[in-house]
CSV table of C-alpha atoms in Angstrom, one decimal:
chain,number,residue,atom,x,y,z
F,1,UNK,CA,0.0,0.0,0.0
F,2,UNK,CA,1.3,3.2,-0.8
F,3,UNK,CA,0.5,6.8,0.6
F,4,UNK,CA,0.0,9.6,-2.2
F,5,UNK,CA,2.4,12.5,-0.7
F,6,UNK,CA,1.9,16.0,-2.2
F,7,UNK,CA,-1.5,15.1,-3.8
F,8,UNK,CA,-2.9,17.6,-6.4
F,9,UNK,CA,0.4,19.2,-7.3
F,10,UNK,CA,2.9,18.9,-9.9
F,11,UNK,CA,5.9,17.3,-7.4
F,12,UNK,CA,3.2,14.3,-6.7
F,13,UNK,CA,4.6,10.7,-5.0
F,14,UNK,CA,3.4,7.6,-3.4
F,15,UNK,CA,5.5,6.3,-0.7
F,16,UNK,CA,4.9,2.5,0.2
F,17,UNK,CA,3.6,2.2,3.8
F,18,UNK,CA,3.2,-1.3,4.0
F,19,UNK,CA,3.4,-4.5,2.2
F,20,UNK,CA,2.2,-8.0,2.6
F,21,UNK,CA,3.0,-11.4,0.7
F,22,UNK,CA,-0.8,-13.2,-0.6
F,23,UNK,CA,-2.2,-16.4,0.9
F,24,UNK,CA,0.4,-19.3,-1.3
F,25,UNK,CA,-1.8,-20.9,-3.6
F,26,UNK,CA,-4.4,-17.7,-3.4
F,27,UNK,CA,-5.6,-17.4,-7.3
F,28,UNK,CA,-5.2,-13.6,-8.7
F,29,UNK,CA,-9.4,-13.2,-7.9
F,30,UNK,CA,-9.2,-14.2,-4.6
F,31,UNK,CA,-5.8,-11.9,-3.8
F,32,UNK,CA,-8.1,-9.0,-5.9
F,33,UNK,CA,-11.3,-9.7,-4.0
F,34,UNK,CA,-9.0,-9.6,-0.4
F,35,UNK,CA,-7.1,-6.4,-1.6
F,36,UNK,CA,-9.6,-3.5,-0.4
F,37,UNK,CA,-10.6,-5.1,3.1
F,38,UNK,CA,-6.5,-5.6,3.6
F,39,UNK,CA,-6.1,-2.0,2.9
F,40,UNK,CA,-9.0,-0.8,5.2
F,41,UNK,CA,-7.7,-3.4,8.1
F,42,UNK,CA,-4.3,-1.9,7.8
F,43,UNK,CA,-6.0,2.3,7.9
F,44,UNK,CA,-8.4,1.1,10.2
F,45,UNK,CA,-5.0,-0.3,12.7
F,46,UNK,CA,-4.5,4.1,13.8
F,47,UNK,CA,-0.8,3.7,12.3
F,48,UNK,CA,-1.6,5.7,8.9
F,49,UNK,CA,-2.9,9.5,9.0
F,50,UNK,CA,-5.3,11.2,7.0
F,51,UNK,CA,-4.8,10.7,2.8
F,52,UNK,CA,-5.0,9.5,-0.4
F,53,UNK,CA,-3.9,5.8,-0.5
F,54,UNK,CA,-3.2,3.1,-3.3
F,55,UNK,CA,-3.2,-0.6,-2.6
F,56,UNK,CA,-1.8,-2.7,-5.2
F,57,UNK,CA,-1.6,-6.3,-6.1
F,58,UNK,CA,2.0,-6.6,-7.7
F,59,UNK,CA,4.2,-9.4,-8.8
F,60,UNK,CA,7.6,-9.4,-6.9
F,61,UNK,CA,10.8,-10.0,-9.3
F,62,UNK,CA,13.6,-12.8,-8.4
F,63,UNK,CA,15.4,-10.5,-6.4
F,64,UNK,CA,11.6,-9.6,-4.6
F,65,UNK,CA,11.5,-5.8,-5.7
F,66,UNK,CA,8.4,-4.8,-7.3
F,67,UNK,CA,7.1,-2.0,-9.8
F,68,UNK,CA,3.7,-0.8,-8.7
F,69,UNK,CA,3.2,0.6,-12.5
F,70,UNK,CA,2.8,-3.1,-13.8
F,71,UNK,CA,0.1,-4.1,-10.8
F,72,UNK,CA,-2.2,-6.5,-11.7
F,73,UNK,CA,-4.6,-4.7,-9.8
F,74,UNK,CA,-5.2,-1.1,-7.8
F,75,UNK,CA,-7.8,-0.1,-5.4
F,76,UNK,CA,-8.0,3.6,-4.6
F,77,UNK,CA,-8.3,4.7,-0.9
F,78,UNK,CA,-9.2,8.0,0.7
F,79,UNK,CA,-9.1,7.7,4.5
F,80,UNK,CA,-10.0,11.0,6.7
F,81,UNK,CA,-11.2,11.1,10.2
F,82,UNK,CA,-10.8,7.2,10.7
F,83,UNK,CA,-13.3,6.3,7.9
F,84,UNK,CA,-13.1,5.5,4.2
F,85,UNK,CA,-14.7,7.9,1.8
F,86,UNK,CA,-15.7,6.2,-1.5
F,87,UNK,CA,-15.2,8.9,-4.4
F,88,UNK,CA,-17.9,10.0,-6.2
F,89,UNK,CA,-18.5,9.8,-10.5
């Protein structure tokens, strides 16, 4: 999961805050299907302040680095005030 630092302007970032292998032998539905209630447990824990947030479902390399640009899957998170808000449009 990754925190959006400097949202809205031109010098924009995500920073990772946290990572977390799958379940072994988890298919890619049920790792996509677990990916928003992992990243709401972890926001929900009091260790992550007020933000945009991205959690990602990403395929580590051999040398277990991974590129959040090729995810297999994003969900976008805004947490404020200890609750979720779900974007609107």
């Amino acid at each position: 999961m990754s925190e959006v630092r400097n949202p809205g302007r031109t010098w924009q970032w995500c920073e990772t805050v946290a990572t977390e292998a799958v379940e072994p032998g988890a298919t890619v539905e049920e790792s996509v299907a677990g990916l928003r209630p992992w990243a709401s447990r972890l926001l929900r824990g009091g260790e992550h302040r007020d933000g945009f947030y991205h959690a990602f479902l990403v395929e580590a390399d051999e040398d277990g680095e991974f590129d959040t640009y090729h995810s297999t899957h994003v969900e976008d998170l805004v947490w404020f005030y200890d609750s979720e808000y779900v974007l609107a449009g």
